[in-house]
JSON list of C-alpha atoms and ligand atoms in Angstrom, two decimals:
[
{"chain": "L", "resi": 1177, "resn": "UNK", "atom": "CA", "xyz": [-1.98, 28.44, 24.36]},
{"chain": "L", "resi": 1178, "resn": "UNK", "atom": "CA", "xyz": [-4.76, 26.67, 22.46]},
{"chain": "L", "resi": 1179, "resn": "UNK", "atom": "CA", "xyz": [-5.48, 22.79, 22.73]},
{"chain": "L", "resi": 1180, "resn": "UNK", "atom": "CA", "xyz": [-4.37, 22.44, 19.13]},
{"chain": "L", "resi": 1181, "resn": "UNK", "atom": "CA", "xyz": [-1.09, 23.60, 19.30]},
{"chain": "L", "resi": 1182, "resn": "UNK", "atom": "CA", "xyz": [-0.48, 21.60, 22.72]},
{"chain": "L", "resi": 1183, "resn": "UNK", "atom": "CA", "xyz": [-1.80, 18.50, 20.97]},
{"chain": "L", "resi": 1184, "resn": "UNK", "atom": "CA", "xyz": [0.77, 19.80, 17.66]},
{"chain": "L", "resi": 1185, "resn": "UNK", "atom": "CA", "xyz": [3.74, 19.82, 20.19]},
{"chain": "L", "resi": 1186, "resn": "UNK", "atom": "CA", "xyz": [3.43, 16.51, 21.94]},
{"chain": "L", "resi": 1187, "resn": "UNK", "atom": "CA", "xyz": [2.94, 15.06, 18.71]},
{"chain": "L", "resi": 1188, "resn": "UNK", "atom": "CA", "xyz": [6.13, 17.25, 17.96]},
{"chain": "L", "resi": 1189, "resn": "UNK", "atom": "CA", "xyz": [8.04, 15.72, 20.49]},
{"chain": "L", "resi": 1190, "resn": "UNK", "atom": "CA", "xyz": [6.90, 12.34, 20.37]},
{"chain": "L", "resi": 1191, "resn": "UNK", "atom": "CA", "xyz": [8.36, 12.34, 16.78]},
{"chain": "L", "resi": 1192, "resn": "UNK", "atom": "CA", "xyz": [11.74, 13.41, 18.12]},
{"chain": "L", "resi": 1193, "resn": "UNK", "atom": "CA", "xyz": [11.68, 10.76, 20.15]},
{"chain": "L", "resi": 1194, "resn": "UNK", "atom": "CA", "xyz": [11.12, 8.48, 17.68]},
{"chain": "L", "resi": 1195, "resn": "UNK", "atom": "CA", "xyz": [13.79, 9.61, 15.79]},
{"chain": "L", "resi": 1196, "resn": "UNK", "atom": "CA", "xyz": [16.12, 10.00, 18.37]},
{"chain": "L", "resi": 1197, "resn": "UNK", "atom": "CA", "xyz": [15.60, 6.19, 18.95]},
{"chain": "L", "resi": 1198, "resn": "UNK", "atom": "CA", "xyz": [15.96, 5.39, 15.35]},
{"chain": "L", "resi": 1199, "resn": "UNK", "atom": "CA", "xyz": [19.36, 7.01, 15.12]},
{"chain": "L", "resi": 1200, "resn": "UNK", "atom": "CA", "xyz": [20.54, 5.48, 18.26]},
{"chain": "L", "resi": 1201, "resn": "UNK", "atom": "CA", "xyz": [19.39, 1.67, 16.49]},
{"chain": "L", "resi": 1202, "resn": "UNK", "atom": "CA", "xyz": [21.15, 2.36, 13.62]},
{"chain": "L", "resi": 1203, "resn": "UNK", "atom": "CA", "xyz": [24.30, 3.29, 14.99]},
{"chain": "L", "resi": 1204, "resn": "UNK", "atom": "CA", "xyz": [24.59, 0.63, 17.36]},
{"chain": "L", "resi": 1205, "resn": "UNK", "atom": "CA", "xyz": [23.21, -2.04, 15.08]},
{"chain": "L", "resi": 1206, "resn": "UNK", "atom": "CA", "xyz": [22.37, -1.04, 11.84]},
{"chain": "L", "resi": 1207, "resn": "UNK", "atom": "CA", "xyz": [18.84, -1.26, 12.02]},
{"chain": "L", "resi": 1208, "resn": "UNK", "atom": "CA", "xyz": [15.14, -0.80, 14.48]},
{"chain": "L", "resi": 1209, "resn": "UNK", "atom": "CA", "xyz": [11.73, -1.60, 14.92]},
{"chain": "L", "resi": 1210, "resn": "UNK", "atom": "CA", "xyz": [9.48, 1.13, 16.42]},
{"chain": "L", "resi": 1211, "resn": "UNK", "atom": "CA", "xyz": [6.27, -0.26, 17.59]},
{"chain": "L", "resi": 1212, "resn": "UNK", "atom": "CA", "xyz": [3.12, 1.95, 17.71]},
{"chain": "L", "resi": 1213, "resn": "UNK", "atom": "CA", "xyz": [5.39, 4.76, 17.63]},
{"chain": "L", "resi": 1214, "resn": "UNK", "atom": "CA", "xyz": [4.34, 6.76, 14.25]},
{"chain": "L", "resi": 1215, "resn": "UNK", "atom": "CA", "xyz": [1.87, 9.18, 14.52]},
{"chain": "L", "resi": 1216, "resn": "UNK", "atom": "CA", "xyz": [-1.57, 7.51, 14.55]},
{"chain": "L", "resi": 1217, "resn": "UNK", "atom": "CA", "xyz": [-3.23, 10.31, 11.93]},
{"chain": "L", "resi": 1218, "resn": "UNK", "atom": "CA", "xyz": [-0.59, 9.82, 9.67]},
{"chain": "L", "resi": 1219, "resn": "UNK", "atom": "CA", "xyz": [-0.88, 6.14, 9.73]},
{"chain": "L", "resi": 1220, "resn": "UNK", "atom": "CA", "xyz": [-5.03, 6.13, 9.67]},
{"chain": "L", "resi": 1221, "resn": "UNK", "atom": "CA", "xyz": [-4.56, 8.34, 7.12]},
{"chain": "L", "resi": 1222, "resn": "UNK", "atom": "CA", "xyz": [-2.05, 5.67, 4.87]},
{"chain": "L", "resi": 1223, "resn": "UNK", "atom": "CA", "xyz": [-4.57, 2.96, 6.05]},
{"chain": "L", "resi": 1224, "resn": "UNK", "atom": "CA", "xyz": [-7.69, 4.36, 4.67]},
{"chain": "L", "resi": 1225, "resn": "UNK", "atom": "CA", "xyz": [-5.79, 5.68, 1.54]},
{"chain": "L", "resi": 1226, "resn": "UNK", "atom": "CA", "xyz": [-4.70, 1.90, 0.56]},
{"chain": "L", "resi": 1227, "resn": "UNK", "atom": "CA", "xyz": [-7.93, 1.06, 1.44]},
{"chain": "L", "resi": 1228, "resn": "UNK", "atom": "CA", "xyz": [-9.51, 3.45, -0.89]},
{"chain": "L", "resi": 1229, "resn": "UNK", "atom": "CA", "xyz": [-6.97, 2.40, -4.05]},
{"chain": "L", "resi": 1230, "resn": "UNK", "atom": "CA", "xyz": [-9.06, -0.10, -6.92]},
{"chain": "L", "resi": 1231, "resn": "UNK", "atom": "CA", "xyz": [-7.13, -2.84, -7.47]},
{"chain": "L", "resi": 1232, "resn": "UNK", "atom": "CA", "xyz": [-6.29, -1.71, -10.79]},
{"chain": "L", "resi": 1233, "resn": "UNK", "atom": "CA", "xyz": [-3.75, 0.75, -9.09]},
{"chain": "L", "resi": 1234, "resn": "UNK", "atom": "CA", "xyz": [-1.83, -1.89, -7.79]},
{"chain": "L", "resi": 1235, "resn": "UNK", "atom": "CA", "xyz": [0.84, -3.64, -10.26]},
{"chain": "L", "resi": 1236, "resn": "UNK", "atom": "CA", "xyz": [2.83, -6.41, -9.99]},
{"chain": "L", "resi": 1237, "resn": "UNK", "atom": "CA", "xyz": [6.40, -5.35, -8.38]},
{"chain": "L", "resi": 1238, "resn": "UNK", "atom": "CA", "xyz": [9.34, -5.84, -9.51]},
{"chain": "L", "resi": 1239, "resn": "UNK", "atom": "CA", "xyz": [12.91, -7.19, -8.44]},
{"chain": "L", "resi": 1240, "resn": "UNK", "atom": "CA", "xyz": [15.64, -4.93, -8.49]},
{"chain": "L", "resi": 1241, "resn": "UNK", "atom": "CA", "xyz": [16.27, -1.72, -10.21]},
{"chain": "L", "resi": 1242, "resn": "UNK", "atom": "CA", "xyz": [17.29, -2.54, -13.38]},
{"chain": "L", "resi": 1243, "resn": "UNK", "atom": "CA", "xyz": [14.78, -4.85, -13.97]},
{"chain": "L", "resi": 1244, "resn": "UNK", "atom": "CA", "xyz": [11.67, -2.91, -13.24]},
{"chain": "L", "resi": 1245, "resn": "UNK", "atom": "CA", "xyz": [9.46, -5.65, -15.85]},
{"chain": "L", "resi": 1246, "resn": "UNK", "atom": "CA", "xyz": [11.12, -8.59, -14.28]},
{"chain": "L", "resi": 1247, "resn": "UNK", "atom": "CA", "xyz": [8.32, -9.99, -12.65]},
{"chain": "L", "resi": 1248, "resn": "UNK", "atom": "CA", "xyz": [9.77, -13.25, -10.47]},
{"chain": "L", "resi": 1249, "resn": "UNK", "atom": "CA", "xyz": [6.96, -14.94, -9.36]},
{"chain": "L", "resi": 1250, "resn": "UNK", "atom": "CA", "xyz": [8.80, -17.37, -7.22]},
{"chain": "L", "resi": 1251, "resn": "UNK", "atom": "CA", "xyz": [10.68, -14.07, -5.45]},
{"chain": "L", "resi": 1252, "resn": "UNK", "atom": "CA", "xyz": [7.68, -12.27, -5.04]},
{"chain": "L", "resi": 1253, "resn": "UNK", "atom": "CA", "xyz": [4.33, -11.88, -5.68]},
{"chain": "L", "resi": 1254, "resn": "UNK", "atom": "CA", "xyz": [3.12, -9.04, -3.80]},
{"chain": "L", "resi": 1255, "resn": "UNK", "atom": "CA", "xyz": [1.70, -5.93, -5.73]},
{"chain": "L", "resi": 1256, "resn": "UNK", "atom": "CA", "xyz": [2.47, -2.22, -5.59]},
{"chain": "L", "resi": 1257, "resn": "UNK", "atom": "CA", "xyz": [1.08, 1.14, -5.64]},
{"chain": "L", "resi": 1258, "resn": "UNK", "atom": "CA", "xyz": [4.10, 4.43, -6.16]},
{"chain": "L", "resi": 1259, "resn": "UNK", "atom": "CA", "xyz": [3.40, 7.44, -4.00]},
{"chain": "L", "resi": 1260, "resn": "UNK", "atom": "CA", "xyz": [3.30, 10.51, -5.23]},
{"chain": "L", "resi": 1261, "resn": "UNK", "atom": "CA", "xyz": [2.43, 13.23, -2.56]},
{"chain": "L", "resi": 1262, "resn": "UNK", "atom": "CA", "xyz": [-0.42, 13.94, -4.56]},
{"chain": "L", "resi": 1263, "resn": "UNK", "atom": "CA", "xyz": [-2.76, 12.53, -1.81]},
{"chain": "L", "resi": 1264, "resn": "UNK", "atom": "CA", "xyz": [-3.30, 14.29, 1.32]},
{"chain": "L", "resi": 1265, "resn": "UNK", "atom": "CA", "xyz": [-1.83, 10.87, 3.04]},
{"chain": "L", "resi": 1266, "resn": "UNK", "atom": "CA", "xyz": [1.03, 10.69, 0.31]},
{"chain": "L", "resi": 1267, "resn": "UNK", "atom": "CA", "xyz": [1.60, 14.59, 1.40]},
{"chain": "L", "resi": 1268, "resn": "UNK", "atom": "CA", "xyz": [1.92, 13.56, 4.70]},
{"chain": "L", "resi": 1269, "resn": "UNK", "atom": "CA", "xyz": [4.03, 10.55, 4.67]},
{"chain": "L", "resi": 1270, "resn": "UNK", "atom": "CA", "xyz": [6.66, 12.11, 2.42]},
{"chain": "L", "resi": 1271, "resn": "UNK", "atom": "CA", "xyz": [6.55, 15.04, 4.67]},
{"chain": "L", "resi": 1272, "resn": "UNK", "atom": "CA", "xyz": [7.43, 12.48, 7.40]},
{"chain": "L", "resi": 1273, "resn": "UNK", "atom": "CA", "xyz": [10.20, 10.94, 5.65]},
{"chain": "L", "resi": 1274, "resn": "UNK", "atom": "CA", "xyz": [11.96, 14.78, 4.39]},
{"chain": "L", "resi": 1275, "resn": "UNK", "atom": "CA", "xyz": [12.31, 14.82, 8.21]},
{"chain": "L", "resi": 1276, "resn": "UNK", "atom": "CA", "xyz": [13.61, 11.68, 9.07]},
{"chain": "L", "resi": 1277, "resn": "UNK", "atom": "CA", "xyz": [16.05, 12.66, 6.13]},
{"chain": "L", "resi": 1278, "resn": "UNK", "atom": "CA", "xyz": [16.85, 15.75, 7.37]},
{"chain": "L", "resi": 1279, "resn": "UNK", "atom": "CA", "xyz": [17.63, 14.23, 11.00]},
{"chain": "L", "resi": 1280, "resn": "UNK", "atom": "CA", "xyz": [19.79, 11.09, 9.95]},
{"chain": "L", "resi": 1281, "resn": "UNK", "atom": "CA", "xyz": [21.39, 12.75, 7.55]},
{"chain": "L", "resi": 1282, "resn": "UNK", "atom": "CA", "xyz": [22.76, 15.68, 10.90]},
{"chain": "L", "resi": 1283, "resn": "UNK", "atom": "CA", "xyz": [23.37, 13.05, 13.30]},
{"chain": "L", "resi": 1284, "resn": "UNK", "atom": "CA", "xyz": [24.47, 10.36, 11.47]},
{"chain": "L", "resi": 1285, "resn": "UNK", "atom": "CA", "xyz": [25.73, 11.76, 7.97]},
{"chain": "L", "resi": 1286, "resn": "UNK", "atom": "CA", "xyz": [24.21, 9.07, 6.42]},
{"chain": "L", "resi": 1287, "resn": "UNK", "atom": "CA", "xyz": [24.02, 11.61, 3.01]},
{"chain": "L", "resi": 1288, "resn": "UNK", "atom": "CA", "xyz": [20.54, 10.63, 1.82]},
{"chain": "L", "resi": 1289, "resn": "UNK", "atom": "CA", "xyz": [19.31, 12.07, -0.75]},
{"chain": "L", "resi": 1290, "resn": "UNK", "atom": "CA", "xyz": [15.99, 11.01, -2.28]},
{"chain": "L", "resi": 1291, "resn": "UNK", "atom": "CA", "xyz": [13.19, 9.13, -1.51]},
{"chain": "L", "resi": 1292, "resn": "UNK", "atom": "CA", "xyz": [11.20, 6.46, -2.94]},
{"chain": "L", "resi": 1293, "resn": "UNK", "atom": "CA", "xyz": [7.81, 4.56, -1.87]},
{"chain": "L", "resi": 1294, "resn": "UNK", "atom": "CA", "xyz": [4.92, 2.57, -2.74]},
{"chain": "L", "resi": 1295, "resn": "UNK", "atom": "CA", "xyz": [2.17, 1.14, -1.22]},
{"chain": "L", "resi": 1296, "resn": "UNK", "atom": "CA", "xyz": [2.81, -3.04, -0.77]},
{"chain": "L", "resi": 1297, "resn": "UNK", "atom": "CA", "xyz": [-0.35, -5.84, -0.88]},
{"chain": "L", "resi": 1298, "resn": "UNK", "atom": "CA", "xyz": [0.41, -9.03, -0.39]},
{"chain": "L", "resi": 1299, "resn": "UNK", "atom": "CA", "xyz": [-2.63, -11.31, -0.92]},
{"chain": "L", "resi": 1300, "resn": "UNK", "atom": "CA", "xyz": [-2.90, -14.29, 1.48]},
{"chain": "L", "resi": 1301, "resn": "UNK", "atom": "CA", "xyz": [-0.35, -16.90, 0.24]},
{"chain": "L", "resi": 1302, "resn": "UNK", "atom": "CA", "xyz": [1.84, -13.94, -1.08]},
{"chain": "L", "resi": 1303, "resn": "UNK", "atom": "CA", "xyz": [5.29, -13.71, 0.04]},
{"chain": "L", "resi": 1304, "resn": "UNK", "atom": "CA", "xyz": [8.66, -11.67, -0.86]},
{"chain": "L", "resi": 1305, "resn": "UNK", "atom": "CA", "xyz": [11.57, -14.69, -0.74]},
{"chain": "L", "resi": 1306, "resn": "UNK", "atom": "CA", "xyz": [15.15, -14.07, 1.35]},
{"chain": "L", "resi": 1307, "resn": "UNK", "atom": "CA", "xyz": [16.56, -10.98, -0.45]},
{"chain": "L", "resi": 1308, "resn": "UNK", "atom": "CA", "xyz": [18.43, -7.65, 0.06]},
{"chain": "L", "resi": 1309, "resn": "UNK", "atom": "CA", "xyz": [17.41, -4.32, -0.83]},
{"chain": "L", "resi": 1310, "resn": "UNK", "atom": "CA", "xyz": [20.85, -3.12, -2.53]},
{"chain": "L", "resi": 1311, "resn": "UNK", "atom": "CA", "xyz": [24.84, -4.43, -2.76]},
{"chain": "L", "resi": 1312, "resn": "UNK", "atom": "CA", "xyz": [27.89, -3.39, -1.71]},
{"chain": "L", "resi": 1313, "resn": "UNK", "atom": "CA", "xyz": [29.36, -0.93, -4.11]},
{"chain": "L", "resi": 1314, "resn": "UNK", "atom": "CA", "xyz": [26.28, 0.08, -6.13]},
{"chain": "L", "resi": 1315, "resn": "UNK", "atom": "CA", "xyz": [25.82, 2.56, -3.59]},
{"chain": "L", "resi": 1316, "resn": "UNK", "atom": "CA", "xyz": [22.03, 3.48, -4.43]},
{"chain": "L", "resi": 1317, "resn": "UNK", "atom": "CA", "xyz": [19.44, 2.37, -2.01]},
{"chain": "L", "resi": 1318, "resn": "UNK", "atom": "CA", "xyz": [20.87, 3.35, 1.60]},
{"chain": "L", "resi": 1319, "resn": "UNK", "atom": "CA", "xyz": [17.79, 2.84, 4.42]},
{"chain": "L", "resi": 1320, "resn": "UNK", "atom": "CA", "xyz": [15.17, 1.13, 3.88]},
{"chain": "L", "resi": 1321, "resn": "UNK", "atom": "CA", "xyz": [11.90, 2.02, 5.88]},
{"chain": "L", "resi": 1322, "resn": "UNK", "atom": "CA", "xyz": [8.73, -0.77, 6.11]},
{"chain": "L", "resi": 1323, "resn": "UNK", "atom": "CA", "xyz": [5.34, 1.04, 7.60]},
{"chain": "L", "resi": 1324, "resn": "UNK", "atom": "CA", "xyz": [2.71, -1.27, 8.50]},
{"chain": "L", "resi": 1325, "resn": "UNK", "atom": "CA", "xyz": [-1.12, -0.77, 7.96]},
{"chain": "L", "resi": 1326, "resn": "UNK", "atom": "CA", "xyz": [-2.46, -4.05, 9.65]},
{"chain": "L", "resi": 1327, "resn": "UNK", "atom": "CA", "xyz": [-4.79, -3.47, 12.17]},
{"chain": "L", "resi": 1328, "resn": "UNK", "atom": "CA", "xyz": [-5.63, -6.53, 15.04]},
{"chain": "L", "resi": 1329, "resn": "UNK", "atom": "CA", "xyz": [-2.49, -8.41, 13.24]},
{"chain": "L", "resi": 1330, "resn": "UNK", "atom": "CA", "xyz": [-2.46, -11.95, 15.52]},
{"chain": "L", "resi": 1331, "resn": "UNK", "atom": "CA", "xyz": [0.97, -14.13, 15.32]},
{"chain": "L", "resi": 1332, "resn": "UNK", "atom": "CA", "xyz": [-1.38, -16.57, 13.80]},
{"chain": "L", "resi": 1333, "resn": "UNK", "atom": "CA", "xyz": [-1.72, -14.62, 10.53]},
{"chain": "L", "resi": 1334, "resn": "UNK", "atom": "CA", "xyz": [1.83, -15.05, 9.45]},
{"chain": "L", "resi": 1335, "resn": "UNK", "atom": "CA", "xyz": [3.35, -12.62, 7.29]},
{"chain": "L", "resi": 1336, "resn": "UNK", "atom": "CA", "xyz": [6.30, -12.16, 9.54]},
{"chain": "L", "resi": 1337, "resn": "UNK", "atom": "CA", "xyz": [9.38, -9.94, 8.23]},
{"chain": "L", "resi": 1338, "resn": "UNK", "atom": "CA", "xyz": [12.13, -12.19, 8.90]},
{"chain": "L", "resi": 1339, "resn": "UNK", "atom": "CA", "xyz": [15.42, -10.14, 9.66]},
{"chain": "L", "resi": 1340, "resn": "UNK", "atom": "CA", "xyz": [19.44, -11.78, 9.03]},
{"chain": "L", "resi": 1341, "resn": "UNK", "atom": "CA", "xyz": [22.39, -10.38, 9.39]},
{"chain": "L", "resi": 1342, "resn": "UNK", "atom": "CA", "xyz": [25.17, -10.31, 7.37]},
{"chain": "L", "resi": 1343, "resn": "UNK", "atom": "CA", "xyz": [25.89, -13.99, 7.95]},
{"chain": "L", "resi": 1344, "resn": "UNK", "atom": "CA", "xyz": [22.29, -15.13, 7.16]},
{"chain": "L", "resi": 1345, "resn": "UNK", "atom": "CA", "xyz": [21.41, -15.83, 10.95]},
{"chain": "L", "resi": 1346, "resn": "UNK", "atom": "CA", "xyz": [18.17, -14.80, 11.77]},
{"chain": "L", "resi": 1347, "resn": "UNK", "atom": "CA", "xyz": [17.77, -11.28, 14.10]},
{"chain": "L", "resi": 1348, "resn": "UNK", "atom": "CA", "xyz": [14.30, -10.88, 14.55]},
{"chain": "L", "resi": 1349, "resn": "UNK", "atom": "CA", "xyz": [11.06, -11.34, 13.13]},
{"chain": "L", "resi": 1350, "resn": "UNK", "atom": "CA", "xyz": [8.18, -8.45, 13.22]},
{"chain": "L", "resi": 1351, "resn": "UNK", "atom": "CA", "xyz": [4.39, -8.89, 12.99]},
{"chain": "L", "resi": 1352, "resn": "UNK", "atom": "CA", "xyz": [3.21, -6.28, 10.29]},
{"chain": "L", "resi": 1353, "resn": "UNK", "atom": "CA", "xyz": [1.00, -4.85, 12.80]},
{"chain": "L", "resi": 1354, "resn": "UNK", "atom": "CA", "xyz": [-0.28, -1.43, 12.45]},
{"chain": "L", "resi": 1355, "resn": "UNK", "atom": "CA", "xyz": [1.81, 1.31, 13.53]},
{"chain": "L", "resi": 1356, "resn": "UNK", "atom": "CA", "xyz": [5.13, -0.58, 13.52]},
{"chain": "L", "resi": 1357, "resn": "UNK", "atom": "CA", "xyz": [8.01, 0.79, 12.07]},
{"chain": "L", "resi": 1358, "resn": "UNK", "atom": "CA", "xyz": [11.23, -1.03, 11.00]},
{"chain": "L", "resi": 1359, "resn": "UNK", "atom": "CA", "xyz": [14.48, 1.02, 9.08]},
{"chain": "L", "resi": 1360, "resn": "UNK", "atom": "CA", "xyz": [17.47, -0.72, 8.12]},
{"chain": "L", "resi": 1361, "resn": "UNK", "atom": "CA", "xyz": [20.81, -0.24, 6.35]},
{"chain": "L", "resi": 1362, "resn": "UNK", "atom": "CA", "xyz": [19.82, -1.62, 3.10]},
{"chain": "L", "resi": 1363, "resn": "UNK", "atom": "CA", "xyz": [23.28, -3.52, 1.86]},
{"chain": "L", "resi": 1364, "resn": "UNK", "atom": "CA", "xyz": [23.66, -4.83, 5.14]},
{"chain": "L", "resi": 1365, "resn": "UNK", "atom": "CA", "xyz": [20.72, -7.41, 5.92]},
{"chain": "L", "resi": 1366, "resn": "UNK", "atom": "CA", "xyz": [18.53, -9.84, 4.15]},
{"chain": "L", "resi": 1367, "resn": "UNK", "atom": "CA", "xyz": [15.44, -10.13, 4.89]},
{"chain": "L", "resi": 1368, "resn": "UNK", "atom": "CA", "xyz": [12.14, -11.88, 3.70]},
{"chain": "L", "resi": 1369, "resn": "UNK", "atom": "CA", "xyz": [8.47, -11.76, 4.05]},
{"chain": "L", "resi": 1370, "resn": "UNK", "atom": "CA", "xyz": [6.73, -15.11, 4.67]},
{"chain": "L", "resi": 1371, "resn": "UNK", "atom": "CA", "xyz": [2.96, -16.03, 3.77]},
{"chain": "L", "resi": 1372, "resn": "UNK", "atom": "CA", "xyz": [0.24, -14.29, 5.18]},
{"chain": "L", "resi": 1373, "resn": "UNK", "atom": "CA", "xyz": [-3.24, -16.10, 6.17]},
{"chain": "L", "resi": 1374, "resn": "UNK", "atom": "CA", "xyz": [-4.90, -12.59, 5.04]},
{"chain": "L", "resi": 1375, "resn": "UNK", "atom": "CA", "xyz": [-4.25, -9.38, 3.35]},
{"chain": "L", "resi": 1376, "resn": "UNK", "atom": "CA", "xyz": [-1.57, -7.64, 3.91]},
{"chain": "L", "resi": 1377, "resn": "UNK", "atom": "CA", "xyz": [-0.82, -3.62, 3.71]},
{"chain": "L", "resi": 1378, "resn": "UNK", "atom": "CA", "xyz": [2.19, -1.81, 3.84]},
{"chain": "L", "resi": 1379, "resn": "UNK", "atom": "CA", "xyz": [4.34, 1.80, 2.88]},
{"chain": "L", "resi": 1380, "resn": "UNK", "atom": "CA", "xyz": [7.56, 0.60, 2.07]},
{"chain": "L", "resi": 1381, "resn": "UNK", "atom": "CA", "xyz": [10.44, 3.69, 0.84]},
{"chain": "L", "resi": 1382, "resn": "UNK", "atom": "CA", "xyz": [13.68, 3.68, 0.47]},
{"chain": "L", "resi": 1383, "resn": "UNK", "atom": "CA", "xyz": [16.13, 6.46, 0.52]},
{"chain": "L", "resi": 1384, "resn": "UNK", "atom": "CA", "xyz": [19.02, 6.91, -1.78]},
{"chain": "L", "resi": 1385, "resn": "UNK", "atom": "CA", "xyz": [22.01, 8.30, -2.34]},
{"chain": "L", "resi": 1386, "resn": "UNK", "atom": "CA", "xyz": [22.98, 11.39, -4.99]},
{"chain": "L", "resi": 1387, "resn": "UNK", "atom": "CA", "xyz": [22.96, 8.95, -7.80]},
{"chain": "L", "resi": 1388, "resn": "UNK", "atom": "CA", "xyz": [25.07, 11.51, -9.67]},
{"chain": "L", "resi": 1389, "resn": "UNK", "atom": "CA", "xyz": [28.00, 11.65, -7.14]},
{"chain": "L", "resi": 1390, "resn": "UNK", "atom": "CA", "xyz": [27.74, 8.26, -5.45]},
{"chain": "L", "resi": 1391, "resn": "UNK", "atom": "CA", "xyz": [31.28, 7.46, -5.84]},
{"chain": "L", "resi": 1392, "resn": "UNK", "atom": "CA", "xyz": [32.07, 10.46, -4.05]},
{"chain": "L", "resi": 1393, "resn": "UNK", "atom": "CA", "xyz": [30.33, 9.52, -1.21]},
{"chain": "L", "resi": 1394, "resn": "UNK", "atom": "CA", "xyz": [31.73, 7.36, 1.61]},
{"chain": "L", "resi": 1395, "resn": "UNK", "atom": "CA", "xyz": [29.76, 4.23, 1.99]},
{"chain": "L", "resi": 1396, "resn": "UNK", "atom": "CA", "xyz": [27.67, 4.29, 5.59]},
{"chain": "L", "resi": 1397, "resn": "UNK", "atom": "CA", "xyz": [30.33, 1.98, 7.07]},
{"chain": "I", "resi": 2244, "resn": "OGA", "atom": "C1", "xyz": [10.51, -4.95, 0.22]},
{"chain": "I", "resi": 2244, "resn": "OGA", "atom": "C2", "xyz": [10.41, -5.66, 1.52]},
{"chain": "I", "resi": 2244, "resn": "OGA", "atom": "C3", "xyz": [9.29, -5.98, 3.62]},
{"chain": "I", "resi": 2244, "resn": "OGA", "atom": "C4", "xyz": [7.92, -6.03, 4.23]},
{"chain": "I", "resi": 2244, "resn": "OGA", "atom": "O1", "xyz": [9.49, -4.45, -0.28]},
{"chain": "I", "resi": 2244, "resn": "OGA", "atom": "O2", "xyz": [11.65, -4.88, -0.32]},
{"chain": "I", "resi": 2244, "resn": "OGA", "atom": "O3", "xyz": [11.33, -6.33, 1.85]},
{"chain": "I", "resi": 2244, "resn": "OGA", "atom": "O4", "xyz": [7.84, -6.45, 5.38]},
{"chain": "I", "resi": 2244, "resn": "OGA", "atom": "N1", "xyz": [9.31, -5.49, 2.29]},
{"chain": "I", "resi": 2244, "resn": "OGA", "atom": "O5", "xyz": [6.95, -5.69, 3.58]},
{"chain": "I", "resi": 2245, "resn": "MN", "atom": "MN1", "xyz": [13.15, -5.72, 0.83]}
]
């Protein structure tokens, strides 16, 4: 067997691992963070690609779905690139998420269906207040998945992801450092980015239910 495909399978199997774990956070509680756990290619890969965008690709982002031109300044004031696969990075990280997909969706019939994702900079001094990524009963946005890009990231630098559950008690807060990988149910906990001392890079997607027959669907719990 050559070295290539050996190297293909533990990277293989360190992915089902991953997952595995994933699945097992989300069932018992509703969310996980995965350090240095993503394949290191694939996330060199995202890192030099953000790296490589002008600054004219990023735009301001938006709150909520409806409101796509709403830009809140005092919510957020990060900005955004979309990703459309048409990179070889893009290619790849949309490849990883059609298998994370695929594996929820068998072991915990989660039904997504789509996936969306951009590209996140937040500036030192940027910051994304207390918010949640969808509501109860709009049944749209599902999981939520936050991929950071952030080499030598020191507690010092801020930028925290501040986790709450339902009640608005804090869970947990993660360092965007590189490699780290948080998913969570996206109705079920608000969350916020604080101020960063420098720049800050992230892939943040979100996968989504059949639109079309949402009210068909049972919600995830
Ligand atoms: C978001 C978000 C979290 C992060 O884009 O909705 O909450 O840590 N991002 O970047
Ligand atoms: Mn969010």
């Amino acid at each position: 067997m050559s070295e290539m495909s050996d190297i293909a399978i533990a990277s293989q199997a360190r992915e089902s691992e991953l997952f595995a774990k994933l699945a097992q956070d989300l069932c018992e509680q509703g969310y996980s963070v995965q350090l240095n756990a993503v394949d290191l290619t694939l996330c060199e890969q995202l890192f030099h690609c953000v790296h490589d965008l002008t600054p004219e690709k990023f735009t301001p982002a938006g709150i909520g779905r409806e409101q796509q031109n709403m830009h809140n300044r005092f919510v957020r004031n990060d900005t955004i690139c979309w990703i459309d696969g048409v990179s070889e990075a893009g290619a790849d990280w949309l490849g990883f998420a059609e298998r994370l997909r695929q594996f929820l969706n068998q072991q915990l019939f989660l039904g997504l269906f789509s996936f969306e994702t951009h590209f996140a900079h937040y500036s030192p001094g940027d910051f994304y207040r207390k918010h949640r990524d969808a509501f109860k009963g709009e049944a749209n946005r599902v999981l939520s998945v936050v991929l950071y890009l952030n080499p030598g990231w020191q507690s010092s630098d801020g930028g925290e992801l501040v986790i709450y559950n339902d009640d608005n008690k804090e869970l947990q807060k993660v360092l965007p450092s590189f490699a780290t990988l948080v998913v969570f149910l996206s109705e079920e906990f608000p969350h916020e980015v604080l101020a960063a001392q420098r720049d800050r890079y992230s892939v943040t997607g979100w996968f989504r239910l059949n639109a079309s027959s949402a009210d068909k669907i049972d919600p995830p719990r």
